[in-house]
PDB file of C-alpha atoms in Angstrom:
ATOM      1  CA  MET A   1     -51.337  -2.053 157.733  1.00 85.00           C
ATOM      2  CA  ALA A   2     -50.250  -0.841 154.302  1.00 97.00           C
ATOM      3  CA  VAL A   3     -50.359  -2.391 150.846  1.00 98.00           C
ATOM      4  CA  LEU A   4     -46.981  -2.431 149.127  1.00 98.00           C
ATOM      5  CA  SER A   5     -46.917  -1.677 145.406  1.00 98.00           C
ATOM      6  CA  MET A   6     -44.198  -1.606 142.783  1.00 98.00           C
ATOM      7  CA  ILE A   7     -44.255  -0.887 139.054  1.00 98.00           C
ATOM      8  CA  THR A   8     -41.641  -2.799 137.093  1.00 98.00           C
ATOM      9  CA  LYS A   9     -40.294  -3.439 133.627  1.00 96.00           C
ATOM     10  CA  ASN A  10     -37.476  -5.980 133.272  1.00 96.00           C
ATOM     11  CA  SER A  11     -36.355  -5.071 136.795  1.00 96.00           C
ATOM     12  CA  VAL A  12     -34.513  -8.317 137.523  1.00 96.00           C
ATOM     13  CA  GLU A  13     -32.401  -7.827 134.418  1.00 94.00           C
ATOM     14  CA  LYS A  14     -31.818  -4.082 134.888  1.00 92.00           C
ATOM     15  CA  VAL A  15     -31.424  -3.767 138.648  1.00 92.00           C
ATOM     16  CA  GLY A  16     -29.676  -7.075 139.337  1.00 92.00           C
ATOM     17  CA  ARG A  17     -28.873  -8.089 142.909  1.00 93.00           C
ATOM     18  CA  VAL A  18     -30.163  -4.774 144.278  1.00 95.00           C
ATOM     19  CA  PHE A  19     -33.694  -5.929 143.425  1.00 97.00           C
ATOM     20  CA  GLY A  20     -33.475  -8.571 146.138  1.00 97.00           C
ATOM     21  CA  ASP A  21     -32.100  -6.026 148.613  1.00 98.00           C
ATOM     22  CA  VAL A  22     -35.063  -3.753 147.870  1.00 98.00           C
ATOM     23  CA  TRP A  23     -37.584  -6.466 148.697  1.00 98.00           C
ATOM     24  CA  ARG A  24     -35.778  -7.620 151.830  1.00 98.00           C
ATOM     25  CA  SER A  25     -35.646  -4.037 153.089  1.00 98.00           C
ATOM     26  CA  SER A  26     -39.412  -3.750 152.612  1.00 98.00           C
ATOM     27  CA  LEU A  27     -40.035  -6.307 155.358  1.00 98.00           C
ATOM     28  CA  GLN A  28     -39.737  -3.570 157.997  1.00 98.00           C
ATOM     29  CA  VAL A  29     -43.083  -2.238 156.678  1.00 98.00           C
ATOM     30  CA  PRO A  30     -46.214  -4.019 157.989  1.00 97.00           C
ATOM     31  CA  TYR A  31     -47.916  -5.217 154.801  1.00 98.00           C
ATOM     32  CA  ASP A  32     -49.681  -8.443 153.847  1.00 98.00           C
ATOM     33  CA  VAL A  33     -50.543  -7.616 150.227  1.00 98.00           C
ATOM     34  CA  ILE A  34     -48.287  -6.789 147.274  1.00 98.00           C
ATOM     35  CA  ILE A  35     -49.583  -5.109 144.114  1.00 98.00           C
ATOM     36  CA  LEU A  36     -47.125  -5.638 141.272  1.00 98.00           C
ATOM     37  CA  VAL A  37     -47.788  -3.916 137.950  1.00 98.00           C
ATOM     38  CA  ASP A  38     -45.264  -5.506 135.635  1.00 98.00           C
ATOM     39  CA  ASP A  39     -44.865  -4.614 131.966  1.00 97.00           C
ATOM     40  CA  SER A  40     -41.726  -6.721 131.492  1.00 97.00           C
ATOM     41  CA  ASP A  41     -40.796  -8.536 128.300  1.00 95.00           C
ATOM     42  CA  THR A  42     -40.106 -11.741 130.265  1.00 96.00           C
ATOM     43  CA  ASP A  43     -41.574 -13.393 133.369  1.00 96.00           C
ATOM     44  CA  LYS A  44     -38.365 -13.128 135.428  1.00 97.00           C
ATOM     45  CA  THR A  45     -39.514 -10.169 137.522  1.00 98.00           C
ATOM     46  CA  ARG A  46     -42.965 -11.636 138.126  1.00 98.00           C
ATOM     47  CA  GLY A  47     -41.367 -14.954 139.088  1.00 98.00           C
ATOM     48  CA  PHE A  48     -39.015 -13.294 141.559  1.00 98.00           C
ATOM     49  CA  VAL A  49     -41.833 -11.394 143.293  1.00 98.00           C
ATOM     50  CA  LYS A  50     -44.029 -14.514 143.440  1.00 98.00           C
ATOM     51  CA  ARG A  51     -41.240 -16.473 145.129  1.00 98.00           C
ATOM     52  CA  PHE A  52     -40.598 -13.629 147.577  1.00 98.00           C
ATOM     53  CA  ALA A  53     -44.296 -13.443 148.438  1.00 98.00           C
ATOM     54  CA  ASP A  54     -44.483 -17.205 149.015  1.00 98.00           C
ATOM     55  CA  GLU A  55     -41.379 -17.218 151.217  1.00 98.00           C
ATOM     56  CA  HIS A  56     -42.700 -14.422 153.437  1.00 98.00           C
ATOM     57  CA  GLY A  57     -46.397 -15.220 153.547  1.00 98.00           C
ATOM     58  CA  LYS A  58     -47.578 -12.288 151.447  1.00 98.00           C
ATOM     59  CA  GLU A  59     -50.512 -12.192 149.055  1.00 98.00           C
ATOM     60  CA  VAL A  60     -49.521 -10.875 145.633  1.00 98.00           C
ATOM     61  CA  ILE A  61     -51.714  -9.344 142.931  1.00 98.00           C
ATOM     62  CA  ILE A  62     -49.948  -9.153 139.569  1.00 98.00           C
ATOM     63  CA  GLU A  63     -51.254  -7.159 136.616  1.00 97.00           C
ATOM     64  CA  ARG A  64     -50.014  -5.447 133.502  1.00 97.00           C
ATOM     65  CA  SER A  65     -50.821  -1.814 132.816  1.00 97.00           C
ATOM     66  CA  ARG A  66     -54.461  -1.180 132.109  1.00 96.00           C
ATOM     67  CA  LEU A  67     -54.567   1.060 129.052  1.00 94.00           C
ATOM     68  CA  TYR A  68     -57.047   3.907 129.161  1.00 89.00           C
ATOM     69  CA  GLY A  69     -57.837   7.230 127.545  1.00 79.00           C
ATOM     70  CA  GLY A  70     -57.230   5.910 124.036  1.00 83.00           C
ATOM     71  CA  TRP A  71     -53.604   5.092 124.888  1.00 88.00           C
ATOM     72  CA  HIS A  72     -52.081   2.052 123.153  1.00 89.00           C
ATOM     73  CA  LYS A  73     -48.861   1.282 125.027  1.00 93.00           C
ATOM     74  CA  PRO A  74     -47.820   1.011 128.667  1.00 95.00           C
ATOM     75  CA  THR A  75     -46.101   3.962 130.333  1.00 95.00           C
ATOM     76  CA  ARG A  76     -45.104   4.714 133.889  1.00 95.00           C
ATOM     77  CA  ALA A  77     -48.365   6.640 134.135  1.00 96.00           C
ATOM     78  CA  THR A  78     -50.539   3.689 133.088  1.00 97.00           C
ATOM     79  CA  ALA A  79     -48.646   1.405 135.461  1.00 98.00           C
ATOM     80  CA  ARG A  80     -48.931   3.826 138.381  1.00 98.00           C
ATOM     81  CA  GLN A  81     -52.631   4.425 137.726  1.00 97.00           C
ATOM     82  CA  THR A  82     -53.246   0.669 137.500  1.00 98.00           C
ATOM     83  CA  ALA A  83     -51.626   0.175 140.904  1.00 98.00           C
ATOM     84  CA  VAL A  84     -53.802   2.900 142.427  1.00 98.00           C
ATOM     85  CA  ASP A  85     -56.943   1.429 140.857  1.00 98.00           C
ATOM     86  CA  VAL A  86     -56.168  -2.095 142.074  1.00 98.00           C
ATOM     87  CA  PHE A  87     -55.516  -0.734 145.569  1.00 98.00           C
ATOM     88  CA  LEU A  88     -58.803   1.162 145.688  1.00 98.00           C
ATOM     89  CA  GLN A  89     -60.857  -1.641 144.104  1.00 97.00           C
ATOM     90  CA  ASN A  90     -59.387  -4.755 145.707  1.00 97.00           C
ATOM     91  CA  THR A  91     -58.181  -3.804 149.188  1.00 97.00           C
ATOM     92  CA  SER A  92     -59.525  -2.036 152.256  1.00 96.00           C
ATOM     93  CA  ASP A  93     -56.223  -0.905 153.794  1.00 97.00           C
ATOM     94  CA  GLU A  94     -55.722   2.758 154.637  1.00 98.00           C
ATOM     95  CA  TRP A  95     -52.286   3.277 153.059  1.00 98.00           C
ATOM     96  CA  LEU A  96     -50.700   2.432 149.700  1.00 98.00           C
ATOM     97  CA  PHE A  97     -46.907   2.264 149.870  1.00 98.00           C
ATOM     98  CA  PHE A  98     -45.060   2.750 146.592  1.00 98.00           C
ATOM     99  CA  LEU A  99     -41.470   1.497 146.533  1.00 98.00           C
ATOM    100  CA  ASP A 100     -39.259   1.855 143.466  1.00 97.00           C
ATOM    101  CA  ASP A 101     -37.404  -1.196 142.202  1.00 97.00           C
ATOM    102  CA  ASP A 102     -33.942   0.329 142.813  1.00 96.00           C
ATOM    103  CA  CYS A 103     -34.581   1.915 146.229  1.00 97.00           C
ATOM    104  CA  VAL A 104     -33.490   0.088 149.396  1.00 98.00           C
ATOM    105  CA  LEU A 105     -35.292   1.253 152.530  1.00 98.00           C
ATOM    106  CA  ASN A 106     -32.744   2.422 155.057  1.00 98.00           C
ATOM    107  CA  PRO A 107     -32.926   0.738 158.492  1.00 98.00           C
ATOM    108  CA  GLY A 108     -35.416   2.503 160.728  1.00 98.00           C
ATOM    109  CA  TRP A 109     -37.681   3.827 157.956  1.00 98.00           C
ATOM    110  CA  TRP A 110     -40.875   2.442 159.469  1.00 98.00           C
ATOM    111  CA  ARG A 111     -39.685   3.029 163.033  1.00 98.00           C
ATOM    112  CA  TRP A 112     -39.403   6.749 162.207  1.00 98.00           C
ATOM    113  CA  VAL A 113     -43.006   6.709 160.916  1.00 98.00           C
ATOM    114  CA  GLU A 114     -44.237   5.108 164.138  1.00 98.00           C
ATOM    115  CA  GLU A 115     -42.177   7.220 166.533  1.00 98.00           C
ATOM    116  CA  ASN A 116     -43.240  10.446 164.834  1.00 98.00           C
ATOM    117  CA  LYS A 117     -46.890   9.355 164.571  1.00 97.00           C
ATOM    118  CA  ALA A 118     -46.826  10.360 160.902  1.00 97.00           C
ATOM    119  CA  LEU A 119     -49.937   8.370 160.026  1.00 97.00           C
ATOM    120  CA  GLU A 120     -52.043   9.450 162.991  1.00 96.00           C
ATOM    121  CA  ASP A 121     -52.614  13.009 161.756  1.00 96.00           C
ATOM    122  CA  SER A 122     -55.781  12.839 159.665  1.00 97.00           C
ATOM    123  CA  SER A 123     -54.634  15.844 157.595  1.00 98.00           C
ATOM    124  CA  VAL A 124     -51.597  13.943 156.216  1.00 98.00           C
ATOM    125  CA  GLY A 125     -52.164  12.364 152.809  1.00 98.00           C
ATOM    126  CA  GLU A 126     -48.573  11.619 151.771  1.00 98.00           C
ATOM    127  CA  VAL A 127     -45.390  10.480 153.544  1.00 98.00           C
ATOM    128  CA  TRP A 128     -42.224  10.587 151.437  1.00 98.00           C
ATOM    129  CA  GLY A 129     -38.753   9.344 152.349  1.00 98.00           C
ATOM    130  CA  ILE A 130     -35.686  11.197 151.072  1.00 98.00           C
ATOM    131  CA  ASN A 131     -34.063   9.407 148.121  1.00 96.00           C
ATOM    132  CA  TRP A 132     -30.421   9.426 149.247  1.00 97.00           C
ATOM    133  CA  ASP A 133     -27.828   8.625 146.567  1.00 93.00           C
ATOM    134  CA  ALA A 134     -25.866   5.384 146.698  1.00 91.00           C
ATOM    135  CA  THR A 135     -22.698   7.219 145.646  1.00 86.00           C
ATOM    136  CA  SER A 136     -21.190  10.514 146.784  1.00 88.00           C
ATOM    137  CA  GLU A 137     -20.721  12.304 143.451  1.00 83.00           C
ATOM    138  CA  ARG A 138     -23.774  14.553 143.698  1.00 86.00           C
ATOM    139  CA  LYS A 139     -23.191  15.305 147.379  1.00 91.00           C
ATOM    140  CA  ASP A 140     -19.573  16.243 146.691  1.00 90.00           C
ATOM    141  CA  PHE A 141     -20.585  18.331 143.687  1.00 87.00           C
ATOM    142  CA  LEU A 142     -23.250  20.299 145.574  1.00 90.00           C
ATOM    143  CA  GLU A 143     -20.955  20.889 148.534  1.00 91.00           C
ATOM    144  CA  LYS A 144     -18.612  22.779 146.229  1.00 86.00           C
ATOM    145  CA  PHE A 145     -21.427  25.304 145.871  1.00 86.00           C
ATOM    146  CA  ARG A 146     -22.337  25.120 149.591  1.00 92.00           C
ATOM    147  CA  ILE A 147     -25.610  23.322 148.875  1.00 94.00           C
ATOM    148  CA  ASP A 148     -26.822  20.688 151.331  1.00 97.00           C
ATOM    149  CA  LEU A 149     -27.883  17.496 149.538  1.00 96.00           C
ATOM    150  CA  GLY A 150     -30.776  16.736 151.885  1.00 97.00           C
ATOM    151  CA  ARG A 151     -32.235  20.209 151.514  1.00 97.00           C
ATOM    152  CA  TYR A 152     -31.773  20.006 147.741  1.00 95.00           C
ATOM    153  CA  LEU A 153     -33.618  16.659 147.521  1.00 97.00           C
ATOM    154  CA  ILE A 154     -36.519  17.936 149.624  1.00 97.00           C
ATOM    155  CA  GLN A 155     -36.784  20.994 147.371  1.00 95.00           C
ATOM    156  CA  LYS A 156     -36.932  18.736 144.302  1.00 94.00           C
ATOM    157  CA  PHE A 157     -39.694  16.692 145.937  1.00 97.00           C
ATOM    158  CA  GLU A 158     -41.685  19.835 146.641  1.00 95.00           C
ATOM    159  CA  GLU A 159     -41.322  20.857 142.989  1.00 93.00           C
ATOM    160  CA  ARG A 160     -42.114  17.521 141.369  1.00 92.00           C
ATOM    161  CA  GLY A 161     -42.977  14.874 143.955  1.00 95.00           C
ATOM    162  CA  GLY A 162     -41.514  11.379 143.998  1.00 96.00           C
ATOM    163  CA  THR A 163     -42.608   7.787 144.505  1.00 96.00           C
ATOM    164  CA  HIS A 164     -39.266   6.304 145.541  1.00 96.00           C
ATOM    165  CA  ASP A 165     -40.668   5.312 148.970  1.00 98.00           C
ATOM    166  CA  THR A 166     -43.988   7.034 149.498  1.00 98.00           C
ATOM    167  CA  LEU A 167     -47.115   6.297 151.525  1.00 98.00           C
ATOM    168  CA  TYR A 168     -50.448   7.563 150.182  1.00 98.00           C
ATOM    169  CA  ARG A 169     -53.658   7.718 152.191  1.00 98.00           C
ATOM    170  CA  ARG A 170     -56.640   6.003 150.546  1.00 98.00           C
ATOM    171  CA  ALA A 171     -58.880   9.064 150.747  1.00 97.00           C
ATOM    172  CA  ALA A 172     -56.154  11.255 149.223  1.00 97.00           C
ATOM    173  CA  LEU A 173     -55.940   8.996 146.142  1.00 97.00           C
ATOM    174  CA  GLN A 174     -59.666   8.913 145.459  1.00 96.00           C
ATOM    175  CA  GLY A 175     -60.506  10.265 142.019  1.00 94.00           C
ATOM    176  CA  VAL A 176     -56.970  10.628 140.658  1.00 95.00           C
ATOM    177  CA  LYS A 177     -56.519  10.027 136.923  1.00 94.00           C
ATOM    178  CA  ILE A 178     -52.943  10.341 135.655  1.00 95.00           C
ATOM    179  CA  PRO A 179     -52.645  11.376 131.980  1.00 94.00           C
ATOM    180  CA  PRO A 180     -51.116   8.319 130.272  1.00 94.00           C
ATOM    181  CA  GLU A 181     -48.516  10.342 128.372  1.00 91.00           C
ATOM    182  CA  LEU A 182     -46.705  11.221 131.613  1.00 92.00           C
ATOM    183  CA  HIS A 183     -43.988   8.626 131.296  1.00 87.00           C
ATOM    184  CA  VAL A 184     -41.741  10.552 133.689  1.00 86.00           C
ATOM    185  CA  TYR A 185     -43.865  13.024 135.636  1.00 93.00           C
ATOM    186  CA  GLU A 186     -46.565  10.650 136.827  1.00 96.00           C
ATOM    187  CA  ASP A 187     -45.149  10.989 140.348  1.00 96.00           C
ATOM    188  CA  ALA A 188     -45.498  14.771 140.131  1.00 96.00           C
ATOM    189  CA  TRP A 189     -49.137  14.359 139.145  1.00 97.00           C
ATOM    190  CA  LEU A 190     -49.825  12.220 142.214  1.00 97.00           C
ATOM    191  CA  HIS A 191     -48.074  14.716 144.491  1.00 98.00           C
ATOM    192  CA  PHE A 192     -49.999  17.719 143.198  1.00 97.00           C
ATOM    193  CA  TRP A 193     -53.312  15.861 143.069  1.00 96.00           C
ATOM    194  CA  ILE A 194     -52.940  15.284 146.815  1.00 97.00           C
ATOM    195  CA  LYS A 195     -51.368  18.614 147.745  1.00 96.00           C
ATOM    196  CA  CYS A 196     -53.800  20.738 145.719  1.00 95.00           C
ATOM    197  CA  ARG A 197     -56.775  19.124 147.432  1.00 95.00           C
ATOM    198  CA  GLY A 198     -55.536  20.330 150.801  1.00 96.00           C
ATOM    199  CA  TRP A 199     -53.713  17.281 152.150  1.00 98.00           C
ATOM    200  CA  ARG A 200     -50.431  17.736 154.012  1.00 98.00           C
ATOM    201  CA  TYR A 201     -47.263  15.786 153.288  1.00 98.00           C
ATOM    202  CA  VAL A 202     -44.550  14.612 155.675  1.00 98.00           C
ATOM    203  CA  VAL A 203     -40.870  14.032 154.844  1.00 98.00           C
ATOM    204  CA  ASN A 204     -39.195  10.969 156.376  1.00 98.00           C
ATOM    205  CA  PRO A 205     -35.464  11.839 156.675  1.00 98.00           C
ATOM    206  CA  VAL A 206     -34.411   8.173 157.023  1.00 98.00           C
ATOM    207  CA  GLY A 207     -35.420   7.557 153.429  1.00 98.00           C
ATOM    208  CA  VAL A 208     -33.939   5.118 150.959  1.00 98.00           C
ATOM    209  CA  THR A 209     -30.634   4.460 149.292  1.00 97.00           C
ATOM    210  CA  HIS A 210     -31.365   5.019 145.612  1.00 96.00           C
ATOM    211  CA  PHE A 211     -29.249   2.805 143.393  1.00 91.00           C
ATOM    212  CA  HIS A 212     -30.319   4.230 140.050  1.00 72.00           C
ATOM    213  CA  PRO A 213     -27.426   4.514 137.603  1.00 48.00           C
ATOM    214  CA  THR A 214     -25.980   7.982 138.136  1.00 47.00           C
ATOM    215  CA  PRO A 215     -22.958   8.196 135.849  1.00 52.00           C
ATOM    216  CA  PRO A 216     -21.568  11.698 135.527  1.00 55.00           C
ATOM    217  CA  PHE A 217     -21.489  11.333 131.740  1.00 58.00           C
ATOM    218  CA  ALA A 218     -25.121  10.831 130.776  1.00 63.00           C
ATOM    219  CA  ASP A 219     -26.174  10.426 127.146  1.00 78.00           C
ATOM    220  CA  LEU A 220     -26.816  13.876 125.647  1.00 84.00           C
ATOM    221  CA  ARG A 221     -29.720  12.735 123.481  1.00 86.00           C
ATOM    222  CA  ARG A 222     -31.481  11.187 126.471  1.00 85.00           C
ATOM    223  CA  GLU A 223     -30.925  14.310 128.573  1.00 87.00           C
ATOM    224  CA  MET A 224     -32.361  16.477 125.796  1.00 91.00           C
ATOM    225  CA  GLU A 225     -35.473  14.310 125.591  1.00 90.00           C
ATOM    226  CA  LYS A 226     -36.007  14.729 129.340  1.00 87.00           C
ATOM    227  CA  LEU A 227     -35.714  18.502 128.999  1.00 91.00           C
ATOM    228  CA  ARG A 228     -38.149  18.553 126.044  1.00 93.00           C
ATOM    229  CA  LEU A 229     -40.624  16.620 128.160  1.00 91.00           C
ATOM    230  CA  ALA A 230     -40.103  19.074 131.024  1.00 92.00           C
ATOM    231  CA  ILE A 231     -41.051  21.965 128.722  1.00 94.00           C
ATOM    232  CA  ALA A 232     -44.114  20.140 127.379  1.00 94.00           C
ATOM    233  CA  VAL A 233     -45.358  19.251 130.866  1.00 94.00           C
ATOM    234  CA  ALA A 234     -44.744  22.789 132.120  1.00 94.00           C
ATOM    235  CA  ASN A 235     -46.695  24.268 129.212  1.00 94.00           C
ATOM    236  CA  ARG A 236     -49.629  21.924 129.692  1.00 94.00           C
ATOM    237  CA  TYR A 237     -49.827  21.417 133.452  1.00 95.00           C
ATOM    238  CA  GLY A 238     -47.482  23.934 135.081  1.00 94.00           C
ATOM    239  CA  ILE A 239     -45.358  21.139 136.603  1.00 94.00           C
ATOM    240  CA  THR A 240     -41.646  21.887 136.507  1.00 91.00           C
ATOM    241  CA  GLU A 241     -38.477  21.485 138.523  1.00 90.00           C
ATOM    242  CA  TYR A 242     -36.400  23.902 136.437  1.00 88.00           C
ATOM    243  CA  ARG A 243     -35.828  27.508 137.444  1.00 80.00           C
ATOM    244  CA  GLU A 244     -36.168  28.850 133.908  1.00 79.00           C
ATOM    245  CA  LEU A 245     -39.667  27.391 133.681  1.00 83.00           C
ATOM    246  CA  ARG A 246     -40.772  28.637 137.081  1.00 77.00           C
ATOM    247  CA  ASP A 247     -40.112  32.292 136.393  1.00 69.00           C
ATOM    248  CA  GLY A 248     -40.430  33.878 132.973  1.00 67.00           C
ATOM    249  CA  ARG A 249     -39.568  37.424 134.004  1.00 62.00           C
ATOM    250  CA  TRP A 250     -36.171  37.212 132.340  1.00 58.00           C
ATOM    251  CA  LEU A 251     -38.013  36.872 129.000  1.00 59.00           C
ATOM    252  CA  SER A 252     -39.836  40.165 129.483  1.00 58.00           C
ATOM    253  CA  ARG A 253     -37.176  41.877 127.403  1.00 58.00           C
ATOM    254  CA  ARG A 254     -35.680  40.044 124.460  1.00 61.00           C
ATOM    255  CA  PHE A 255     -32.283  41.723 124.865  1.00 62.00           C
ATOM    256  CA  LEU A 256     -31.981  40.575 128.492  1.00 66.00           C
ATOM    257  CA  ALA A 257     -33.072  37.111 127.451  1.00 66.00           C
ATOM    258  CA  TYR A 258     -30.210  36.825 124.977  1.00 69.00           C
ATOM    259  CA  LEU A 259     -27.770  38.045 127.622  1.00 71.00           C
ATOM    260  CA  TYR A 260     -29.142  35.384 129.965  1.00 71.00           C
ATOM    261  CA  MET A 261     -28.250  32.806 127.325  1.00 77.00           C
ATOM    262  CA  LEU A 262     -24.587  33.732 127.784  1.00 83.00           C
ATOM    263  CA  ARG A 263     -24.533  32.581 131.416  1.00 82.00           C
ATOM    264  CA  PRO A 264     -23.746  28.923 130.598  1.00 90.00           C
ATOM    265  CA  ILE A 265     -20.795  30.089 128.499  1.00 90.00           C
ATOM    266  CA  ALA A 266     -19.502  32.340 131.265  1.00 88.00           C
ATOM    267  CA  GLY A 267     -20.078  29.529 133.745  1.00 90.00           C
ATOM    268  CA  PHE A 268     -17.897  26.989 131.954  1.00 93.00           C
ATOM    269  CA  LEU A 269     -14.678  27.780 133.831  1.00 92.00           C
ATOM    270  CA  PRO A 270     -16.284  27.743 137.328  1.00 88.00           C
ATOM    271  CA  MET A 271     -18.034  24.481 136.462  1.00 89.00           C
ATOM    272  CA  ALA A 272     -14.804  22.983 135.104  1.00 92.00           C
ATOM    273  CA  ALA A 273     -13.002  23.902 138.318  1.00 91.00           C
ATOM    274  CA  VAL A 274     -15.493  21.722 140.186  1.00 86.00           C
ATOM    275  CA  THR A 275     -15.779  18.810 137.759  1.00 86.00           C
ATOM    276  CA  THR A 276     -12.036  18.430 137.219  1.00 91.00           C
ATOM    277  CA  ARG A 277     -11.539  18.101 140.985  1.00 86.00           C
ATOM    278  CA  LEU A 278     -14.226  15.418 141.058  1.00 80.00           C
ATOM    279  CA  TYR A 279     -13.423  13.452 137.888  1.00 83.00           C
ATOM    280  CA  GLY A 280      -9.921  14.374 136.782  1.00 90.00           C
ATOM    281  CA  LEU A 281      -8.755  16.797 134.084  1.00 94.00           C
ATOM    282  CA  ARG A 282      -9.894  15.173 130.826  1.00 92.00           C
ATOM    283  CA  ALA A 283     -13.147  13.687 132.157  1.00 89.00           C
ATOM    284  CA  GLY A 284     -13.886  16.815 134.179  1.00 90.00           C
ATOM    285  CA  LEU A 285     -13.541  19.146 131.182  1.00 93.00           C
ATOM    286  CA  ALA A 286     -15.815  16.883 129.131  1.00 91.00           C
ATOM    287  CA  GLU A 287     -18.399  16.817 131.911  1.00 88.00           C
ATOM    288  CA  ALA A 288     -18.306  20.610 132.323  1.00 91.00           C
ATOM    289  CA  ALA A 289     -18.746  21.083 128.578  1.00 92.00           C
ATOM    290  CA  LYS A 290     -21.724  18.713 128.542  1.00 91.00           C
ATOM    291  CA  ARG A 291     -23.452  20.386 131.473  1.00 89.00           C
ATOM    292  CA  GLN A 292     -23.004  23.911 130.159  1.00 92.00           C
ATOM    293  CA  TYR A 293     -24.052  22.909 126.653  1.00 92.00           C
ATOM    294  CA  LEU A 294     -27.252  21.404 128.034  1.00 91.00           C
ATOM    295  CA  LYS A 295     -27.960  24.604 129.980  1.00 89.00           C
ATOM    296  CA  LEU A 296     -27.413  26.711 126.862  1.00 91.00           C
ATOM    297  CA  TRP A 297     -29.560  24.409 124.703  1.00 93.00           C
ATOM    298  CA  PHE A 298     -32.317  24.343 127.342  1.00 91.00           C
ATOM    299  CA  ARG A 299     -32.468  28.127 127.602  1.00 87.00           C
ATOM    300  CA  TRP A 300     -32.800  28.333 123.827  1.00 89.00           C
ATOM    301  CA  GLN A 301     -35.650  25.806 123.864  1.00 91.00           C
ATOM    302  CA  VAL A 302     -37.368  27.765 126.630  1.00 87.00           C
ATOM    303  CA  MET A 303     -37.194  30.949 124.575  1.00 84.00           C
ATOM    304  CA  LYS A 304     -38.678  29.198 121.538  1.00 85.00           C
ATOM    305  CA  HIS A 305     -41.328  26.967 123.057  1.00 90.00           C
ATOM    306  CA  VAL A 306     -42.485  28.059 126.511  1.00 88.00           C
ATOM    307  CA  LYS A 307     -45.836  29.823 126.612  1.00 88.00           C
ATOM    308  CA  TRP A 308     -46.061  32.493 129.299  1.00 84.00           C
ATOM    309  CA  PRO A 309     -47.553  32.618 131.782  1.00 86.00           C
ATOM    310  CA  LEU A 310     -47.350  28.965 132.766  1.00 91.00           C
ATOM    311  CA  PRO A 311     -50.610  27.390 133.951  1.00 94.00           C
ATOM    312  CA  ASP A 312     -51.285  27.293 137.663  1.00 94.00           C
ATOM    313  CA  THR A 313     -50.358  23.722 138.601  1.00 95.00           C
ATOM    314  CA  CYS A 314     -53.333  23.094 140.865  1.00 95.00           C
ATOM    315  CA  ASP A 315     -55.800  24.505 138.357  1.00 94.00           C
ATOM    316  CA  ALA A 316     -54.281  22.441 135.542  1.00 93.00           C
ATOM    317  CA  VAL A 317     -54.163  19.172 137.480  1.00 93.00           C
ATOM    318  CA  MET A 318     -57.666  19.497 138.882  1.00 90.00           C
ATOM    319  CA  SER A 319     -59.305  20.601 135.627  1.00 87.00           C
ATOM    320  CA  ALA A 320     -57.485  18.030 133.482  1.00 83.00           C
ATOM    321  CA  THR A 321     -58.727  15.249 135.734  1.00 71.00           C
ATOM    322  CA  LEU A 322     -62.306  16.221 134.925  1.00 64.00           C
ATOM    323  CA  LYS A 323     -61.782  16.035 131.158  1.00 62.00           C
ATOM    324  CA  ASN A 324     -61.589  12.876 129.119  1.00 44.00           C
ATOM    325  CA  LEU A 325     -57.982  11.936 128.515  1.00 44.00           C
ATOM    326  CA  PRO A 326     -57.969  11.501 124.694  1.00 43.00           C
ATOM    327  CA  GLN A 327     -59.087  15.121 124.269  1.00 38.00           C
ATOM    328  CA  LEU A 328     -56.520  16.235 126.832  1.00 36.00           C
ATOM    329  CA  ARG A 329     -53.751  14.393 125.005  1.00 37.00           C
ATOM    330  CA  ASN A 330     -54.672  15.638 121.530  1.00 33.00           C
ATOM    331  CA  GLY A 331     -55.545  19.160 122.588  1.00 30.00           C
TER     332      GLY A 331
END
């Protein structure tokens, strides 16, 4: 048996009808207990999950984020840590199953786990299902560059983890403390906490259909904030999914670094050739300009703010866990 957990904030309002599909798809997993950590502004999400639990004979534990480490507001990190703590303190099951509020388990997810005996190997601490897109834009885009979407998604998981549809062994979670400022990379922290302590992970190819909004024309300010966070997390913990932050050799000579900055400019026409085929002429040119501008801006931020060499991820995650979190945050 597993315990199913979800962290939510206004999910009924944001996800809409897909939220019900997510919960119905979860019934293929053998669980009796639900841990819901809900930091919503209304009680709609909590009410929905309570009704679902009643209809299907599930016990539900509902909490808000427990704030810790001198932190004063809920984040994805505080919610995720609360779910882990409730699991370890209030249940005796072997596996905690995180499911995101916009991820529908594809048929056969649990059957694949059983048929491949994924949970029987005592060295496995994490089982992750591929987060397949609900639309074809990214797949079509990557195919233009002869990149397989499945392989790409697995690579991203290896670089930064993911909790879309992930099983965690109880023993592998023991002792984890996620820094509360990790509002995005809390899933990466969990992945490296487990991996760096010697546990193996298994990839379930059945995976989920991920219905997160994936418009091609994302807000530039929001994208920049994500990239700033990526630089901050890389500097502090060595966690990164971006090539420029994984290898600083191109900064060894300032002249070569400035030449490297020109690549997004030179890459505009090849990118536009792809995006215009996908989105049409006007929209495609705008999308190409946005993507190349973000690449140029990101390289400039890397040159200004990244401290080389980056910390070893395992050393940073393990040592930070042993420190008290307010000092970690302010230091």
